[in-house]
JSON list of C-alpha atoms in Angstrom, two decimals:
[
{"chain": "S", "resi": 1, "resn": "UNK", "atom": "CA", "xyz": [0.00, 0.00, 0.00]},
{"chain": "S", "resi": 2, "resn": "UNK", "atom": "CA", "xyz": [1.40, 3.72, -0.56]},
{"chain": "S", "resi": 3, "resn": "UNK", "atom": "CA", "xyz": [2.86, 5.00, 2.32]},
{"chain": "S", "resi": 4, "resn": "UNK", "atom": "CA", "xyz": [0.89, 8.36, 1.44]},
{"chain": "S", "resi": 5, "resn": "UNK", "atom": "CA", "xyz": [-2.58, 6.42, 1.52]},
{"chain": "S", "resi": 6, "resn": "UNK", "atom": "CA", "xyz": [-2.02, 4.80, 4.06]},
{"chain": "S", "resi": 7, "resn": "UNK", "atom": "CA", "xyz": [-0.67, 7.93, 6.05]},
{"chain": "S", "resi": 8, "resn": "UNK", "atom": "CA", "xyz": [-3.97, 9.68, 4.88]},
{"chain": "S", "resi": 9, "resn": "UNK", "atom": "CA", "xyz": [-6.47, 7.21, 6.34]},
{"chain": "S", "resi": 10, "resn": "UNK", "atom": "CA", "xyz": [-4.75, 7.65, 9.84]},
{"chain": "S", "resi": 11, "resn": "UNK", "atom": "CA", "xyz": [-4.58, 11.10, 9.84]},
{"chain": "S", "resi": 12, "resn": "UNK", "atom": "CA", "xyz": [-8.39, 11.19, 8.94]},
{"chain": "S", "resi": 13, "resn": "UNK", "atom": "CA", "xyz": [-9.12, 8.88, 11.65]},
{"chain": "S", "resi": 14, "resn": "UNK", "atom": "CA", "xyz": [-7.17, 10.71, 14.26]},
{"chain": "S", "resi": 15, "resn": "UNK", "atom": "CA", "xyz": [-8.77, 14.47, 13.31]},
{"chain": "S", "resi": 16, "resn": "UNK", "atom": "CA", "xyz": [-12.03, 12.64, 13.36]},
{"chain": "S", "resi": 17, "resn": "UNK", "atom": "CA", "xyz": [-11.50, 11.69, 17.02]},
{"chain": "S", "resi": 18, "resn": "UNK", "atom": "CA", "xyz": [-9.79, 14.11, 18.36]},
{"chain": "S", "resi": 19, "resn": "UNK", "atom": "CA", "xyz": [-12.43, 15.99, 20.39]},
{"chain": "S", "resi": 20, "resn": "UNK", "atom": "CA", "xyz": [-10.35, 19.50, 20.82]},
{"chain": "S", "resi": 21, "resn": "UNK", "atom": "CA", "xyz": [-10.96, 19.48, 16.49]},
{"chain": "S", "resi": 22, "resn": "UNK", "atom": "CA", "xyz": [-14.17, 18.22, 16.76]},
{"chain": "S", "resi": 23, "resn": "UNK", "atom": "CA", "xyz": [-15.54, 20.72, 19.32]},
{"chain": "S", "resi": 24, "resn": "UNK", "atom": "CA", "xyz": [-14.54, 23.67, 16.48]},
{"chain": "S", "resi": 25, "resn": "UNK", "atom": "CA", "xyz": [-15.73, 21.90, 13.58]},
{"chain": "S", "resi": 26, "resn": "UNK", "atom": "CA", "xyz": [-17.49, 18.36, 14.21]},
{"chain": "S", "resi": 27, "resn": "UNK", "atom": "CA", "xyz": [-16.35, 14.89, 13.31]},
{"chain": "S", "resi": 28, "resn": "UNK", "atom": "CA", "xyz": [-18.29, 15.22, 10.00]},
{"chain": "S", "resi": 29, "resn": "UNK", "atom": "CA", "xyz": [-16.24, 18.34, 8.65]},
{"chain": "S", "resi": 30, "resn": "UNK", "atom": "CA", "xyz": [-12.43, 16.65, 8.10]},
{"chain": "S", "resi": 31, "resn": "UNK", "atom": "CA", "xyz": [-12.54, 15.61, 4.16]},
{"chain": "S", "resi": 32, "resn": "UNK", "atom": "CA", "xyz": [-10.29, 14.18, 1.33]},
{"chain": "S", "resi": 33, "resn": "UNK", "atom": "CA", "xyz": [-12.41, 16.18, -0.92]},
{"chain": "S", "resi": 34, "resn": "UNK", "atom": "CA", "xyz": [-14.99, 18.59, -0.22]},
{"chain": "S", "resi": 35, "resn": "UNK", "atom": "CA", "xyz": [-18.13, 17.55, -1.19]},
{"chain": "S", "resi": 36, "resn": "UNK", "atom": "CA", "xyz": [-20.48, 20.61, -2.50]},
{"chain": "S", "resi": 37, "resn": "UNK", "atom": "CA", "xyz": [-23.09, 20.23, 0.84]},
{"chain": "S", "resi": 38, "resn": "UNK", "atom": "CA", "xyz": [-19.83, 20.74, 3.60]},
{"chain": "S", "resi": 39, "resn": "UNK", "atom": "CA", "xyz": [-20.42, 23.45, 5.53]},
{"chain": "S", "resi": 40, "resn": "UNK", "atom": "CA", "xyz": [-17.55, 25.74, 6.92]},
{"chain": "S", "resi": 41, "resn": "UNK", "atom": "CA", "xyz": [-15.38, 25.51, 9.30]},
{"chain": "S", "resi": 42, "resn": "UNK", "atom": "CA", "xyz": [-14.11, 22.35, 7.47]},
{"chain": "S", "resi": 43, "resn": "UNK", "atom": "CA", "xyz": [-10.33, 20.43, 7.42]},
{"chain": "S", "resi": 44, "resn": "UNK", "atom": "CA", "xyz": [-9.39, 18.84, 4.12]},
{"chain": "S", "resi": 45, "resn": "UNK", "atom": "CA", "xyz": [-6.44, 17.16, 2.87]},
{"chain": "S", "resi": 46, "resn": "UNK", "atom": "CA", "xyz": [-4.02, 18.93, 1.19]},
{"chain": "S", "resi": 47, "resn": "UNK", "atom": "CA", "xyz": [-1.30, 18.42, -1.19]},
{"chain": "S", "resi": 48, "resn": "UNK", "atom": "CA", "xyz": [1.68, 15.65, -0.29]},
{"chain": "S", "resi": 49, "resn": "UNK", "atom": "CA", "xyz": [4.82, 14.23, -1.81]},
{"chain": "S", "resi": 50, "resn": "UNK", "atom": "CA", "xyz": [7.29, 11.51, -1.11]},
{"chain": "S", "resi": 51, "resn": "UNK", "atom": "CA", "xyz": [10.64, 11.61, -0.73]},
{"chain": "S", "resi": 52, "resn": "UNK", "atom": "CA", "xyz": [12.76, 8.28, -1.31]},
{"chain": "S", "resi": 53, "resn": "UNK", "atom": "CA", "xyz": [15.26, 8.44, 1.89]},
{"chain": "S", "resi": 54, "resn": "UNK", "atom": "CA", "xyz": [16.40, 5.15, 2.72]},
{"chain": "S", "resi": 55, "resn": "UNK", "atom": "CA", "xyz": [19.01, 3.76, 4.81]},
{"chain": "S", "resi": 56, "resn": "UNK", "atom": "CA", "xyz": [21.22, 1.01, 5.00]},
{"chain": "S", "resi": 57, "resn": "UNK", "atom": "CA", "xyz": [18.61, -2.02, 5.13]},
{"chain": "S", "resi": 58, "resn": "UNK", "atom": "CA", "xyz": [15.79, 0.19, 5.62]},
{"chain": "S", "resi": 59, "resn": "UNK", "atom": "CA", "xyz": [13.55, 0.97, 2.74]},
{"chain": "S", "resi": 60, "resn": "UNK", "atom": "CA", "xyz": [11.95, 4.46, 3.73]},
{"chain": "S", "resi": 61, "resn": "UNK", "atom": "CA", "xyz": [10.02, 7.69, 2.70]},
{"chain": "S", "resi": 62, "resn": "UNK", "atom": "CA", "xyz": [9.25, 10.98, 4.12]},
{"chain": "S", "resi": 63, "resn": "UNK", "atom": "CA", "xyz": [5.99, 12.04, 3.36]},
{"chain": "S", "resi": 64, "resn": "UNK", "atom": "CA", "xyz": [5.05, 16.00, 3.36]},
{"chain": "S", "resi": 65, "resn": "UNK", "atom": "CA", "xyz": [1.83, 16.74, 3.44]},
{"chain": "S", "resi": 66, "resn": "UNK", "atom": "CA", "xyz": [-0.54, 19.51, 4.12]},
{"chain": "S", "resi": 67, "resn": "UNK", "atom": "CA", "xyz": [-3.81, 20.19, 6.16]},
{"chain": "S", "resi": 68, "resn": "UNK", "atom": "CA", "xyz": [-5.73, 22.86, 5.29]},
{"chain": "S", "resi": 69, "resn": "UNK", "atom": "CA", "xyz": [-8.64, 24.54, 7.79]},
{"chain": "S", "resi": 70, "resn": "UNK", "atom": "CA", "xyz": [-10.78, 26.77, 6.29]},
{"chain": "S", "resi": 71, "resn": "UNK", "atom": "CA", "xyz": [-13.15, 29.11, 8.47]},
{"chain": "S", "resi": 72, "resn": "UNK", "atom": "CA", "xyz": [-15.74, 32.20, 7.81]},
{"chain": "S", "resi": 73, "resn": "UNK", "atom": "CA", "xyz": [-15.62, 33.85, 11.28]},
{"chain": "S", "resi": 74, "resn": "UNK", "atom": "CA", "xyz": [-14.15, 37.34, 10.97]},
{"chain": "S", "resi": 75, "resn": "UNK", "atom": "CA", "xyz": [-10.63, 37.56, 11.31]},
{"chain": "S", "resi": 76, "resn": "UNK", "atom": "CA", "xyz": [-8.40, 34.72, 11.66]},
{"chain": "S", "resi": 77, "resn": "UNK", "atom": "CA", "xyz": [-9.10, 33.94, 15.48]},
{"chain": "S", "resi": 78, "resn": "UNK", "atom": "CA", "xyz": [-10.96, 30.56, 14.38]},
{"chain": "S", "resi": 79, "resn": "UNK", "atom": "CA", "xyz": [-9.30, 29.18, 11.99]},
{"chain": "S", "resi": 80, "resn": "UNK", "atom": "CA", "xyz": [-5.60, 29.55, 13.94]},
{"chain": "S", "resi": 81, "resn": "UNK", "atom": "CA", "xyz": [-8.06, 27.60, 16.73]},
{"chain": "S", "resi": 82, "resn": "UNK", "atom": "CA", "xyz": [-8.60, 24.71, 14.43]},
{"chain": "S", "resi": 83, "resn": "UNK", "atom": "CA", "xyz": [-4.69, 24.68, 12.72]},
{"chain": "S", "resi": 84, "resn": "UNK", "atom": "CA", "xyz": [-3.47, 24.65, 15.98]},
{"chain": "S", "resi": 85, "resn": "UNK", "atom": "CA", "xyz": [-5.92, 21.89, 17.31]},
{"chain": "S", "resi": 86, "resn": "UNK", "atom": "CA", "xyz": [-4.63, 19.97, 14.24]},
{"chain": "S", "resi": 87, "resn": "UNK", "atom": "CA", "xyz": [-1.28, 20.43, 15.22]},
{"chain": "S", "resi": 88, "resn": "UNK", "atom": "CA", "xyz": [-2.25, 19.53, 18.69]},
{"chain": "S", "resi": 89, "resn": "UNK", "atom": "CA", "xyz": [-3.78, 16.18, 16.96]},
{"chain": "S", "resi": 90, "resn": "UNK", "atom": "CA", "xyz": [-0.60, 15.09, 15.22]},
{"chain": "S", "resi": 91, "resn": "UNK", "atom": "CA", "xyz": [2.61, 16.61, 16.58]},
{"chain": "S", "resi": 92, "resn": "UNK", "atom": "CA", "xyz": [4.33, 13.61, 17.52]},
{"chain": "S", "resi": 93, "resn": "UNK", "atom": "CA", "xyz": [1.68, 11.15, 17.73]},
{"chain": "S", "resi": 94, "resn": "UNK", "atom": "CA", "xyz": [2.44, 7.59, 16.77]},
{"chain": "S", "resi": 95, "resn": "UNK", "atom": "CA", "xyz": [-0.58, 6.91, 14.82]},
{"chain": "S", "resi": 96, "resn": "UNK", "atom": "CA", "xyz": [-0.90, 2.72, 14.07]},
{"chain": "S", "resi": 97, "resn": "UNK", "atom": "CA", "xyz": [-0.32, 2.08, 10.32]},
{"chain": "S", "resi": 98, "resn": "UNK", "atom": "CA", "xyz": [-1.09, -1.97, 9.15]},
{"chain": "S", "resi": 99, "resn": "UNK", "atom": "CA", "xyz": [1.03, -2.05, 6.14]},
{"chain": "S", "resi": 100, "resn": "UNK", "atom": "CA", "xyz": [3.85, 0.03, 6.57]},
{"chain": "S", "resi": 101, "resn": "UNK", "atom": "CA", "xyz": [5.65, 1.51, 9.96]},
{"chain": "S", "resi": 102, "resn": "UNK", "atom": "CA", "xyz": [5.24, 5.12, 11.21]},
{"chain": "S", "resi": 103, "resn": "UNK", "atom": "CA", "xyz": [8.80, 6.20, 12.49]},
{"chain": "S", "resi": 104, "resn": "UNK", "atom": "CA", "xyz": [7.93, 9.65, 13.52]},
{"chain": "S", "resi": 105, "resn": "UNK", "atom": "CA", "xyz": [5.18, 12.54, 12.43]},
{"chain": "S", "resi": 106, "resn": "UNK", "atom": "CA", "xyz": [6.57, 16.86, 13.14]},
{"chain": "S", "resi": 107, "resn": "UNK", "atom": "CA", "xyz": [4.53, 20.14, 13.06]},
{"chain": "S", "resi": 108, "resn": "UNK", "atom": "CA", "xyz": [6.89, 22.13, 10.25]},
{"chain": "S", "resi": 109, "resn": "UNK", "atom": "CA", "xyz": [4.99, 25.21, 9.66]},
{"chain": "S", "resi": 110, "resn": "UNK", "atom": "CA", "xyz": [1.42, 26.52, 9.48]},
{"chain": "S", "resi": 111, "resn": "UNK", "atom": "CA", "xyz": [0.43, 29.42, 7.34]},
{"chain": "S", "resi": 112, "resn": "UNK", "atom": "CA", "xyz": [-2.30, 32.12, 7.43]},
{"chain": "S", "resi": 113, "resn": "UNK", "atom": "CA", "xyz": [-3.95, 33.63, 4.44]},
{"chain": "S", "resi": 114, "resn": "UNK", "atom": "CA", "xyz": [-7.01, 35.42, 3.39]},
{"chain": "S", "resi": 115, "resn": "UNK", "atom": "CA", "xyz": [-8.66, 32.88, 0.31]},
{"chain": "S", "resi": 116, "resn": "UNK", "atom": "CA", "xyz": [-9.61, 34.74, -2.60]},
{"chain": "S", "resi": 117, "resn": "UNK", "atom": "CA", "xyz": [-12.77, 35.28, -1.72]},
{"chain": "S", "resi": 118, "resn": "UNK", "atom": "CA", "xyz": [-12.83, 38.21, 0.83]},
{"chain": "S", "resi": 119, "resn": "UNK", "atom": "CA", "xyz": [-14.74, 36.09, 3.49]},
{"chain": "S", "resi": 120, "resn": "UNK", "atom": "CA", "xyz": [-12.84, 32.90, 4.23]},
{"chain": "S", "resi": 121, "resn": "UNK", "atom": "CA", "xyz": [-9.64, 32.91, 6.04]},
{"chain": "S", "resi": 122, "resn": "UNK", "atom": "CA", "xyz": [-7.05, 29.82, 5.26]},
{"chain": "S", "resi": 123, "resn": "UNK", "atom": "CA", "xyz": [-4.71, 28.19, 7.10]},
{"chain": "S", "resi": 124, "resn": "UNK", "atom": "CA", "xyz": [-2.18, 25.57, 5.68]},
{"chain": "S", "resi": 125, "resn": "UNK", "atom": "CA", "xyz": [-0.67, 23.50, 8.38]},
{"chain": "S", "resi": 126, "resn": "UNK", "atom": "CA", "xyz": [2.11, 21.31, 7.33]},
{"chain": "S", "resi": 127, "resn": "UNK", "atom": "CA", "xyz": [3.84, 18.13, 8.76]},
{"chain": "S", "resi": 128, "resn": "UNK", "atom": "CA", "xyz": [6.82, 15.82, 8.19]},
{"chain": "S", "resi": 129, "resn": "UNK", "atom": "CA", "xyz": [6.43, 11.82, 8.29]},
{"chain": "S", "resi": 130, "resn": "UNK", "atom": "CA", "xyz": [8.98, 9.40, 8.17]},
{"chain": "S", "resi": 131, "resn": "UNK", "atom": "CA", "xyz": [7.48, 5.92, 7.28]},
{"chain": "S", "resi": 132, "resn": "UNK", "atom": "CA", "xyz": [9.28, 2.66, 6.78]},
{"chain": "S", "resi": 133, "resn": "UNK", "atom": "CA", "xyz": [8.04, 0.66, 3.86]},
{"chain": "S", "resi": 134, "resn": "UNK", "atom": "CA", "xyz": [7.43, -2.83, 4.35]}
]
């Protein structure tokens, strides 16, 4: 299974759960893809890549990937609530994978932006896996 995929499902299982997330935006508002009825504040998935990074005997990747949060509340006061909740969520937490091993998961940076719409304020948090293939 893709490291990334796999990676993915946890994540979305973990921001599901996570009842500091949930108590901003309910378990029902972290998506893959938006569908057209979500209704804001919402958590998607954002973009990823791999990075081929292994090691004597070890087979591994380091995945980059990005949450975004996405909020209507004037100002940015509720959406840095939810990116930092998701950071909260997954900052060094060893979430289980089945096919391949999670060595470690890092906050990197998170980002605030105005979308370009004048309404809805953006935040991009981003993270740092390292996963050993099996």
């Amino acid at each position: 299974m893709s490291p990334t995929l796999e990676l993915w499902g946890a994540i979305a299982a973990r921001l599901k759960a996570y009842s500091a997330l949930t108590a901003l935006i309910g378990s029902n508002n972290v998506h893959d893809r938006v569908p057209g009825t979500a209704t804001l504040p919402y958590v998607r998935r954002g973009p990823a890549d791999e990075l081929q990074i292994d090691a004597e005997c070890v087979n591994a990747v380091e995945v980059t990937f990005q949450i975004d949060a996405f909020s209507q509340a004037v100002g940015f006061v509720e959406v840095a609530r939810i990116a930092a909740a998701v950071r909260d969520a997954l900052h060094r937490h060893s979430l289980t994978l089945t096919t391949n091993a999670l060595v470690e998961i890092e906050h990197r940076q998170t980002r605030y932006f105005d979308d370009p719409d004048p309404l809805t304020s953006h935040a991009a948090i981003e993270f740092v896996a390292t996963v050993e293939v099996n």
